[in-house]
mmCIF file of C-alpha atoms in Angstrom:
data_model
loop_
_atom_site.group_PDB
_atom_site.id
_atom_site.type_symbol
_atom_site.label_atom_id
_atom_site.label_comp_id
_atom_site.label_asym_id
_atom_site.label_seq_id
_atom_site.Cartn_x
_atom_site.Cartn_y
_atom_site.Cartn_z
ATOM 1 C CA MET A 1 40.248 -31.582 5.210
ATOM 2 C CA GLU A 2 38.397 -34.816 4.419
ATOM 3 C CA SER A 3 39.109 -36.288 7.807
ATOM 4 C CA TYR A 4 37.936 -33.064 9.442
ATOM 5 C CA LEU A 5 34.632 -33.240 7.570
ATOM 6 C CA ARG A 6 34.310 -36.949 8.369
ATOM 7 C CA TYR A 7 34.907 -36.191 12.041
ATOM 8 C CA GLN A 8 32.369 -33.357 12.110
ATOM 9 C CA GLY A 9 29.819 -35.417 10.189
ATOM 10 C CA ARG A 10 30.265 -38.400 12.505
ATOM 11 C CA SER A 11 29.930 -36.362 15.682
ATOM 12 C CA PHE A 12 26.798 -34.653 14.270
ATOM 13 C CA VAL A 13 25.178 -37.979 13.468
ATOM 14 C CA ASP A 14 26.062 -39.247 16.946
ATOM 15 C CA ARG A 15 24.513 -36.237 18.613
ATOM 16 C CA PHE A 16 21.492 -35.897 16.366
ATOM 17 C CA ASP A 17 18.848 -38.370 15.308
ATOM 18 C CA ALA A 18 17.953 -37.749 11.645
ATOM 19 C CA ASN A 19 14.379 -38.834 12.350
ATOM 20 C CA THR A 20 14.003 -35.653 14.403
ATOM 21 C CA TYR A 21 14.251 -33.692 11.207
ATOM 22 C CA LEU A 22 11.574 -35.792 9.558
ATOM 23 C CA LEU A 23 9.306 -35.350 12.543
ATOM 24 C CA MET A 24 9.874 -31.602 12.732
ATOM 25 C CA THR A 25 9.258 -31.183 9.007
ATOM 26 C CA LYS A 26 6.027 -33.156 9.268
ATOM 27 C CA THR A 27 4.883 -31.153 12.292
ATOM 28 C CA LEU A 28 5.467 -27.960 10.363
ATOM 29 C CA ASP A 29 3.613 -29.325 7.336
ATOM 30 C CA TYR A 30 0.641 -30.503 9.344
ATOM 31 C CA PHE A 31 0.324 -27.390 11.512
ATOM 32 C CA ASP A 32 -3.011 -25.855 10.601
ATOM 33 C CA PRO A 33 -4.259 -23.021 12.830
ATOM 34 C CA ALA A 34 -7.589 -22.932 10.955
ATOM 35 C CA SER A 35 -8.498 -26.596 11.487
ATOM 36 C CA GLU A 36 -10.403 -25.897 14.718
ATOM 37 C CA TYR A 37 -12.247 -22.975 13.122
ATOM 38 C CA GLY A 38 -13.968 -24.646 10.189
ATOM 39 C CA ASP A 39 -10.858 -24.150 8.029
ATOM 40 C CA ASP A 40 -11.452 -20.402 8.259
ATOM 41 C CA LEU A 41 -8.145 -18.695 9.002
ATOM 42 C CA ALA A 42 -9.797 -15.285 9.393
ATOM 43 C CA ARG A 43 -12.003 -16.731 12.131
ATOM 44 C CA ALA A 44 -9.002 -18.344 13.784
ATOM 45 C CA LEU A 45 -7.238 -14.969 13.897
ATOM 46 C CA SER A 46 -10.300 -12.936 14.852
ATOM 47 C CA GLN A 47 -9.642 -13.180 18.593
ATOM 48 C CA THR A 48 -6.130 -11.748 18.370
ATOM 49 C CA SER A 49 -5.363 -8.215 19.501
ATOM 50 C CA ALA A 50 -1.776 -7.912 18.196
ATOM 51 C CA HIS A 51 -0.557 -5.436 15.619
ATOM 52 C CA PHE A 52 0.806 -7.809 12.976
ATOM 53 C CA LEU A 53 3.909 -7.436 10.839
ATOM 54 C CA VAL A 54 4.202 -10.129 8.168
ATOM 55 C CA ILE A 55 7.539 -10.339 6.369
ATOM 56 C CA SER A 56 8.330 -12.782 3.574
ATOM 57 C CA PHE A 57 11.487 -13.338 1.556
ATOM 58 C CA THR A 58 11.252 -13.884 -2.175
ATOM 59 C CA SER A 59 13.582 -16.911 -2.249
ATOM 60 C CA ASP A 60 12.200 -18.672 0.851
ATOM 61 C CA TRP A 61 10.610 -21.937 -0.255
ATOM 62 C CA ARG A 62 9.945 -23.187 3.270
ATOM 63 C CA PHE A 63 7.679 -20.217 4.077
ATOM 64 C CA ALA A 64 6.930 -18.907 0.612
ATOM 65 C CA PRO A 65 5.466 -15.418 0.024
ATOM 66 C CA GLU A 66 2.286 -17.113 -1.267
ATOM 67 C CA ARG A 67 1.666 -18.578 2.201
ATOM 68 C CA SER A 68 2.331 -15.221 3.844
ATOM 69 C CA ARG A 69 -0.177 -13.598 1.499
ATOM 70 C CA GLU A 70 -2.785 -16.092 2.717
ATOM 71 C CA ILE A 71 -2.131 -14.906 6.264
ATOM 72 C CA VAL A 72 -2.390 -11.270 5.123
ATOM 73 C CA LYS A 73 -5.700 -11.950 3.390
ATOM 74 C CA ALA A 74 -7.101 -13.605 6.498
ATOM 75 C CA LEU A 75 -5.914 -10.722 8.714
ATOM 76 C CA LEU A 76 -7.556 -8.231 6.353
ATOM 77 C CA GLN A 77 -10.786 -10.192 6.487
ATOM 78 C CA ALA A 78 -10.602 -10.101 10.266
ATOM 79 C CA GLU A 79 -9.927 -6.308 10.090
ATOM 80 C CA LYS A 80 -6.698 -6.570 12.079
ATOM 81 C CA GLN A 81 -3.926 -4.003 12.220
ATOM 82 C CA LEU A 82 -1.210 -5.327 9.942
ATOM 83 C CA SER A 83 1.609 -4.573 7.587
ATOM 84 C CA TYR A 84 3.144 -6.837 4.982
ATOM 85 C CA ILE A 85 6.454 -6.509 3.205
ATOM 86 C CA GLU A 86 8.112 -8.821 0.708
ATOM 87 C CA ILE A 87 11.894 -8.625 0.936
ATOM 88 C CA GLU A 88 13.955 -9.252 -2.198
ATOM 89 C CA ALA A 89 16.553 -11.793 -1.080
ATOM 90 C CA ASN A 90 18.411 -14.698 -2.623
ATOM 91 C CA GLN A 91 19.510 -16.392 0.609
ATOM 92 C CA GLY A 92 16.451 -18.659 0.702
ATOM 93 C CA HIS A 93 14.996 -19.588 4.079
ATOM 94 C CA ASP A 94 18.069 -18.216 5.875
ATOM 95 C CA ALA A 95 17.352 -14.708 4.589
ATOM 96 C CA PHE A 96 15.633 -13.827 7.847
ATOM 97 C CA LEU A 97 19.055 -14.063 9.546
ATOM 98 C CA ILE A 98 20.695 -11.630 7.128
ATOM 99 C CA PRO A 99 20.777 -7.901 7.968
ATOM 100 C CA ILE A 100 19.026 -6.735 4.770
ATOM 101 C CA PRO A 101 18.471 -2.958 5.138
ATOM 102 C CA HIS A 102 14.738 -2.801 4.221
ATOM 103 C CA TYR A 103 14.039 -5.786 6.419
ATOM 104 C CA MET A 104 15.967 -4.330 9.355
ATOM 105 C CA ASN A 105 14.373 -0.873 8.992
ATOM 106 C CA VAL A 106 10.801 -2.158 8.849
ATOM 107 C CA PHE A 107 11.390 -4.598 11.693
ATOM 108 C CA ALA A 108 13.058 -1.913 13.854
ATOM 109 C CA SER A 109 10.236 0.593 13.230
ATOM 110 C CA HIS A 110 7.640 -1.977 14.142
ATOM 111 C CA MET A 111 9.406 -2.938 17.376
ATOM 112 C CA LYS A 112 9.852 0.736 18.252
ATOM 113 C CA THR A 113 6.100 1.281 17.878
ATOM 114 C CA ILE A 114 5.385 -1.674 20.144
ATOM 115 C CA ALA A 115 7.919 -0.411 22.721
ATOM 116 C CA GLY A 116 6.231 3.016 22.575
ATOM 117 C CA GLU A 117 2.832 1.459 23.196
ATOM 118 C CA LEU A 118 4.147 -0.507 26.166
ATOM 119 C CA SER A 119 5.906 2.378 27.900
ATOM 120 C CA MET B 1 5.396 10.133 24.617
ATOM 121 C CA SER B 2 5.093 7.910 21.598
ATOM 122 C CA PRO B 3 8.052 7.688 19.221
ATOM 123 C CA LEU B 4 5.609 8.669 16.500
ATOM 124 C CA GLY B 5 5.383 12.213 17.803
ATOM 125 C CA GLU B 6 7.077 13.875 14.893
ATOM 126 C CA HIS B 7 4.838 12.092 12.391
ATOM 127 C CA LEU B 8 1.710 12.949 14.311
ATOM 128 C CA ALA B 9 2.752 16.569 13.913
ATOM 129 C CA VAL B 10 2.584 16.114 10.147
ATOM 130 C CA ALA B 11 -0.765 14.437 10.524
ATOM 131 C CA GLU B 12 -2.151 17.431 12.428
ATOM 132 C CA GLY B 13 -3.023 18.831 9.024
ATOM 133 C CA GLU B 14 -0.809 21.901 8.884
ATOM 134 C CA ASP B 15 0.807 20.871 5.642
ATOM 135 C CA LEU B 16 -1.432 18.177 4.221
ATOM 136 C CA ARG B 17 -1.229 18.204 0.417
ATOM 137 C CA ALA B 18 -4.127 20.149 -1.124
ATOM 138 C CA ASP B 19 -5.716 17.190 -2.881
ATOM 139 C CA LEU B 20 -5.304 15.053 0.227
ATOM 140 C CA SER B 21 -7.027 17.592 2.454
ATOM 141 C CA ILE B 22 -9.992 17.700 0.062
ATOM 142 C CA ILE B 23 -10.168 13.904 0.103
ATOM 143 C CA ALA B 24 -10.121 14.004 3.900
ATOM 144 C CA ASP B 25 -13.105 16.386 3.840
ATOM 145 C CA TRP B 26 -15.079 13.876 1.789
ATOM 146 C CA ILE B 27 -14.561 10.951 4.118
ATOM 147 C CA LYS B 28 -16.900 10.142 6.983
ATOM 148 C CA ALA B 29 -15.505 9.503 10.454
ATOM 149 C CA ASP B 30 -15.144 5.912 11.678
ATOM 150 C CA SER B 31 -15.194 4.532 8.125
ATOM 151 C CA LYS B 32 -12.982 1.895 6.524
ATOM 152 C CA VAL B 33 -10.597 3.096 3.839
ATOM 153 C CA LEU B 34 -8.246 1.483 1.325
ATOM 154 C CA ASP B 35 -5.572 3.753 -0.171
ATOM 155 C CA LEU B 36 -4.070 2.438 -3.423
ATOM 156 C CA GLY B 37 -0.560 3.756 -3.857
ATOM 157 C CA CYS B 38 -0.551 5.229 -0.351
ATOM 158 C CA GLY B 39 2.983 6.631 -0.621
ATOM 159 C CA ASP B 40 4.480 7.477 2.764
ATOM 160 C CA GLY B 41 1.104 7.077 4.467
ATOM 161 C CA THR B 42 0.440 10.777 5.102
ATOM 162 C CA LEU B 43 -3.249 10.605 4.156
ATOM 163 C CA LEU B 44 -3.909 7.417 6.115
ATOM 164 C CA ALA B 45 -2.171 8.827 9.202
ATOM 165 C CA TYR B 46 -4.319 11.952 8.951
ATOM 166 C CA LEU B 47 -7.525 9.944 8.515
ATOM 167 C CA ARG B 48 -6.638 7.704 11.447
ATOM 168 C CA ASP B 49 -5.716 10.527 13.810
ATOM 169 C CA ARG B 50 -8.485 12.960 12.838
ATOM 170 C CA LEU B 51 -11.379 10.755 11.774
ATOM 171 C CA ASN B 52 -10.726 7.465 13.551
ATOM 172 C CA VAL B 53 -10.646 5.710 10.192
ATOM 173 C CA LEU B 54 -9.604 2.062 9.897
ATOM 174 C CA GLY B 55 -7.207 2.372 6.980
ATOM 175 C CA TYR B 56 -5.048 0.115 4.867
ATOM 176 C CA GLY B 57 -2.576 1.172 2.206
ATOM 177 C CA LEU B 58 -1.142 -0.613 -0.805
ATOM 178 C CA GLU B 59 2.316 0.465 -1.851
ATOM 179 C CA ILE B 60 5.040 -0.926 -4.080
ATOM 180 C CA SER B 61 8.091 1.105 -3.026
ATOM 181 C CA PRO B 62 10.024 -0.399 -0.101
ATOM 182 C CA PHE B 63 11.167 3.094 0.938
ATOM 183 C CA ASN B 64 7.579 4.335 1.167
ATOM 184 C CA ILE B 65 6.647 1.201 3.082
ATOM 185 C CA GLU B 66 9.381 1.954 5.617
ATOM 186 C CA ASP B 67 7.849 5.414 6.137
ATOM 187 C CA CYS B 68 4.376 3.889 6.564
ATOM 188 C CA VAL B 69 5.545 1.354 9.145
ATOM 189 C CA GLU B 70 7.307 4.165 10.996
ATOM 190 C CA LYS B 71 3.982 6.038 11.118
ATOM 191 C CA ASN B 72 2.309 2.844 12.327
ATOM 192 C CA ILE B 73 0.156 2.740 9.187
ATOM 193 C CA ASN B 74 -1.273 -0.550 7.954
ATOM 194 C CA VAL B 75 0.545 -1.055 4.677
ATOM 195 C CA ILE B 76 0.737 -3.990 2.292
ATOM 196 C CA GLN B 77 3.435 -4.301 -0.321
ATOM 197 C CA ALA B 78 1.708 -5.009 -3.623
ATOM 198 C CA ASP B 79 1.737 -4.068 -7.290
ATOM 199 C CA LEU B 80 -1.540 -2.400 -8.274
ATOM 200 C CA ASN B 81 -1.107 -3.717 -11.790
ATOM 201 C CA ASN B 82 -1.841 -7.187 -10.401
ATOM 202 C CA GLY B 83 -5.292 -6.013 -9.321
ATOM 203 C CA LEU B 84 -6.908 -6.349 -5.892
ATOM 204 C CA LYS B 85 -8.247 -9.899 -6.125
ATOM 205 C CA ALA B 86 -5.417 -11.474 -4.145
ATOM 206 C CA TYR B 87 -6.414 -9.712 -0.926
ATOM 207 C CA PHE B 88 -9.774 -7.994 -1.040
ATOM 208 C CA SER B 89 -13.298 -9.328 -1.162
ATOM 209 C CA ASP B 90 -16.333 -7.518 -2.587
ATOM 210 C CA ASN B 91 -17.701 -4.522 -0.712
ATOM 211 C CA SER B 92 -15.200 -4.747 2.122
ATOM 212 C CA PHE B 93 -14.410 -0.990 2.298
ATOM 213 C CA ASP B 94 -16.388 2.242 2.550
ATOM 214 C CA TYR B 95 -13.921 4.136 0.356
ATOM 215 C CA VAL B 96 -11.135 3.104 -2.009
ATOM 216 C CA ILE B 97 -8.781 6.005 -2.737
ATOM 217 C CA MET B 98 -6.213 6.438 -5.468
ATOM 218 C CA SER B 99 -4.413 9.775 -5.349
ATOM 219 C CA GLN B 100 -2.019 10.750 -8.147
ATOM 220 C CA THR B 101 -1.614 7.111 -9.092
ATOM 221 C CA LEU B 102 -4.299 6.329 -11.703
ATOM 222 C CA GLN B 103 -2.279 7.845 -14.543
ATOM 223 C CA ALA B 104 0.705 5.621 -13.749
ATOM 224 C CA THR B 105 -1.151 2.303 -13.783
ATOM 225 C CA GLU B 106 -1.207 -0.176 -16.658
ATOM 226 C CA GLN B 107 -4.989 -0.496 -16.936
ATOM 227 C CA PRO B 108 -6.768 2.417 -15.215
ATOM 228 C CA ASP B 109 -10.212 1.334 -16.438
ATOM 229 C CA LEU B 110 -9.904 -2.119 -14.871
ATOM 230 C CA LEU B 111 -8.522 -0.663 -11.674
ATOM 231 C CA ILE B 112 -11.474 1.715 -11.362
ATOM 232 C CA GLU B 113 -13.769 -1.294 -11.747
ATOM 233 C CA GLU B 114 -11.790 -3.052 -9.011
ATOM 234 C CA MET B 115 -12.117 0.006 -6.761
ATOM 235 C CA LEU B 116 -15.903 -0.221 -6.985
ATOM 236 C CA ARG B 117 -15.905 -3.974 -6.488
ATOM 237 C CA VAL B 118 -13.983 -3.649 -3.217
ATOM 238 C CA GLY B 119 -15.369 -0.317 -2.036
ATOM 239 C CA LYS B 120 -18.777 1.318 -1.855
ATOM 240 C CA GLU B 121 -17.244 4.556 -3.160
ATOM 241 C CA GLY B 122 -14.093 5.443 -5.047
ATOM 242 C CA ILE B 123 -12.020 8.626 -4.861
ATOM 243 C CA VAL B 124 -9.342 9.457 -7.432
ATOM 244 C CA THR B 125 -7.098 12.428 -8.036
ATOM 245 C CA PHE B 126 -5.027 12.952 -11.153
ATOM 246 C CA PRO B 127 -3.216 15.736 -13.014
ATOM 247 C CA ASN B 128 -5.462 17.278 -15.615
ATOM 248 C CA MET B 129 -3.770 17.041 -18.996
ATOM 249 C CA ALA B 130 -6.065 19.746 -20.393
ATOM 250 C CA HIS B 131 -4.840 22.426 -18.017
ATOM 251 C CA TRP B 132 -4.017 25.593 -19.953
ATOM 252 C CA ARG B 133 -0.305 25.412 -19.335
ATOM 253 C CA ALA B 134 -0.240 21.903 -20.794
ATOM 254 C CA ARG B 135 -2.403 22.992 -23.750
ATOM 255 C CA LEU B 136 -0.143 25.949 -24.474
ATOM 256 C CA GLN B 137 2.964 23.842 -24.482
ATOM 257 C CA LEU B 138 1.501 21.200 -26.779
ATOM 258 C CA GLY B 139 -0.625 23.540 -28.916
ATOM 259 C CA LEU B 140 1.741 26.444 -29.453
ATOM 260 C CA LYS B 141 5.203 25.131 -28.744
ATOM 261 C CA GLY B 142 4.473 21.662 -30.089
ATOM 262 C CA VAL B 143 6.179 19.871 -27.222
ATOM 263 C CA MET B 144 4.947 17.434 -24.591
ATOM 264 C CA PRO B 145 3.913 19.475 -21.543
ATOM 265 C CA VAL B 146 6.250 19.720 -18.595
ATOM 266 C CA THR B 147 4.572 21.604 -15.750
ATOM 267 C CA LYS B 148 4.814 21.801 -11.982
ATOM 268 C CA ASN B 149 2.173 19.153 -11.918
ATOM 269 C CA LEU B 150 3.688 17.022 -14.683
ATOM 270 C CA PRO B 151 7.369 17.454 -13.934
ATOM 271 C CA ASN B 152 8.790 14.662 -16.086
ATOM 272 C CA GLU B 153 9.929 14.628 -19.679
ATOM 273 C CA TRP B 154 8.109 12.316 -22.073
ATOM 274 C CA PHE B 155 10.940 9.773 -21.911
ATOM 275 C CA ASN B 156 11.145 9.407 -18.144
ATOM 276 C CA THR B 157 7.590 9.985 -16.948
ATOM 277 C CA PRO B 158 5.890 7.223 -14.948
ATOM 278 C CA ASN B 159 2.573 8.582 -16.262
ATOM 279 C CA VAL B 160 1.589 6.222 -19.038
ATOM 280 C CA HIS B 161 -2.156 6.999 -19.015
ATOM 281 C CA LEU B 162 -2.643 10.731 -18.645
ATOM 282 C CA CYS B 163 -6.152 12.052 -19.184
ATOM 283 C CA THR B 164 -8.364 15.101 -18.888
ATOM 284 C CA LEU B 165 -11.509 15.717 -16.857
ATOM 285 C CA ASN B 166 -13.589 15.098 -19.982
ATOM 286 C CA ASP B 167 -11.814 11.826 -20.691
ATOM 287 C CA PHE B 168 -12.433 10.616 -17.156
ATOM 288 C CA GLU B 169 -16.107 11.502 -17.257
ATOM 289 C CA VAL B 170 -16.587 9.724 -20.582
ATOM 290 C CA LEU B 171 -15.019 6.615 -19.072
ATOM 291 C CA CYS B 172 -17.321 6.831 -16.036
ATOM 292 C CA LYS B 173 -20.364 7.075 -18.299
ATOM 293 C CA LYS B 174 -19.206 4.084 -20.303
ATOM 294 C CA HIS B 175 -18.692 2.024 -17.164
ATOM 295 C CA ASP B 176 -22.004 3.046 -15.592
ATOM 296 C CA ILE B 177 -20.285 4.960 -12.822
ATOM 297 C CA GLU B 178 -22.017 7.856 -11.086
ATOM 298 C CA ILE B 179 -19.892 10.883 -10.201
ATOM 299 C CA LEU B 180 -20.864 12.078 -6.716
ATOM 300 C CA GLN B 181 -18.462 14.982 -6.302
ATOM 301 C CA ARG B 182 -15.865 16.784 -8.395
ATOM 302 C CA THR B 183 -13.280 19.371 -7.393
ATOM 303 C CA VAL B 184 -10.460 20.931 -9.335
ATOM 304 C CA VAL B 185 -7.519 22.377 -7.487
ATOM 305 C CA ASP B 186 -6.374 25.204 -9.694
ATOM 306 C CA HIS B 187 -3.420 27.118 -8.385
ATOM 307 C CA SER B 188 -4.441 30.310 -10.162
ATOM 308 C CA HIS B 189 -7.742 30.240 -8.235
ATOM 309 C CA ARG B 190 -6.074 29.500 -4.965
ATOM 310 C CA LYS B 191 -3.528 32.273 -5.070
ATOM 311 C CA GLY B 192 -2.425 33.365 -1.631
ATOM 312 C CA ASN B 193 -3.876 30.214 -0.144
ATOM 313 C CA TRP B 194 -1.835 29.146 2.871
ATOM 314 C CA LEU B 195 -1.536 25.625 1.534
ATOM 315 C CA MET B 196 -0.247 26.928 -1.773
ATOM 316 C CA ASN B 197 2.443 28.945 -0.061
ATOM 317 C CA LEU B 198 3.445 25.899 1.872
ATOM 318 C CA LEU B 199 3.493 23.405 -1.011
ATOM 319 C CA PRO B 200 3.547 25.499 -4.192
ATOM 320 C CA ASN B 201 4.791 22.724 -6.437
ATOM 321 C CA LEU B 202 1.871 20.489 -5.567
ATOM 322 C CA LEU B 203 -0.930 22.965 -6.214
ATOM 323 C CA GLY B 204 -1.088 22.811 -9.948
ATOM 324 C CA GLU B 205 -4.325 21.717 -11.565
ATOM 325 C CA ILE B 206 -5.440 18.451 -10.079
ATOM 326 C CA ALA B 207 -8.816 16.794 -10.616
ATOM 327 C CA ILE B 208 -10.491 15.112 -7.659
ATOM 328 C CA TYR B 209 -13.515 12.829 -8.074
ATOM 329 C CA ARG B 210 -15.722 10.840 -5.760
ATOM 330 C CA PHE B 211 -17.858 8.216 -7.498
ATOM 331 C CA CYS B 212 -19.910 5.070 -7.018
ATOM 332 C CA ARG B 213 -21.673 2.380 -9.014
ATOM 333 C CA ASN B 214 -24.753 3.764 -10.762
ATOM 334 C CA GLY B 215 -28.089 2.823 -9.215
#
């Protein structure tokens, strides 16, 4: 078992530069869609025409519900079509990969609406 | 054909709940509406399809939210007891509606204040605790009223702040709120009404008010 893990760990390190992670994390942290709009997120989103669905997961610390609520507030200010749901989940950031019924139902309904509008 | 067809049929108004259809009559076309405790989004769908209203709903139940998203209603999952500050700025709506929800909130007086901060006008509906059936049950039988309109027992009711029309009007006076319109849906006065036949258990005595900030 130990040698298996050592082998997998070694091959991962060989294939993957750890600095990539640092860079990606920083890029995520520094991404600010409002920076070119006087730090006004509502203004940044005002030109969009999409029907938004914002979903957050209670245990996600990477994209916490608080951040999603900021997006919702800005979309409301910009009078956009939007829905927001907070999914109870304890899988952390990976929760979006888990087939949680409420999450799946809301997501499916939303996609169905979009498909209906396109056809 | 849109996949929303079956829901649009509901929104055509054939079986819109009595209090909801009165609310719809009070709302001007092309306005902006916030519905607190919007349930399955029936009212907002009706207002959108009939009056071209830009509507948003707040709802706490994930099941109701699923129904709203299915109807393509703008819905935000939130607990009304946390107030409206997190999302809504002053005077950002024409109407803020709360139907059959006021009596189940923790602080109705503060929420009414919030409604008039966010909206130019507020509309509430609530079961009238002074309806004669309720009075009879409490006054003569000496038990907490259980009626069509107040279906729960005292130990399992979500209604923690029931009131009467008089109570509500006293509160409005105290908070410098002007009542613009008042309607009472009384099922004994609406006997034979097509809506009543359709939804008899919803047409008990319900108070409906439209109000704004005084002056």
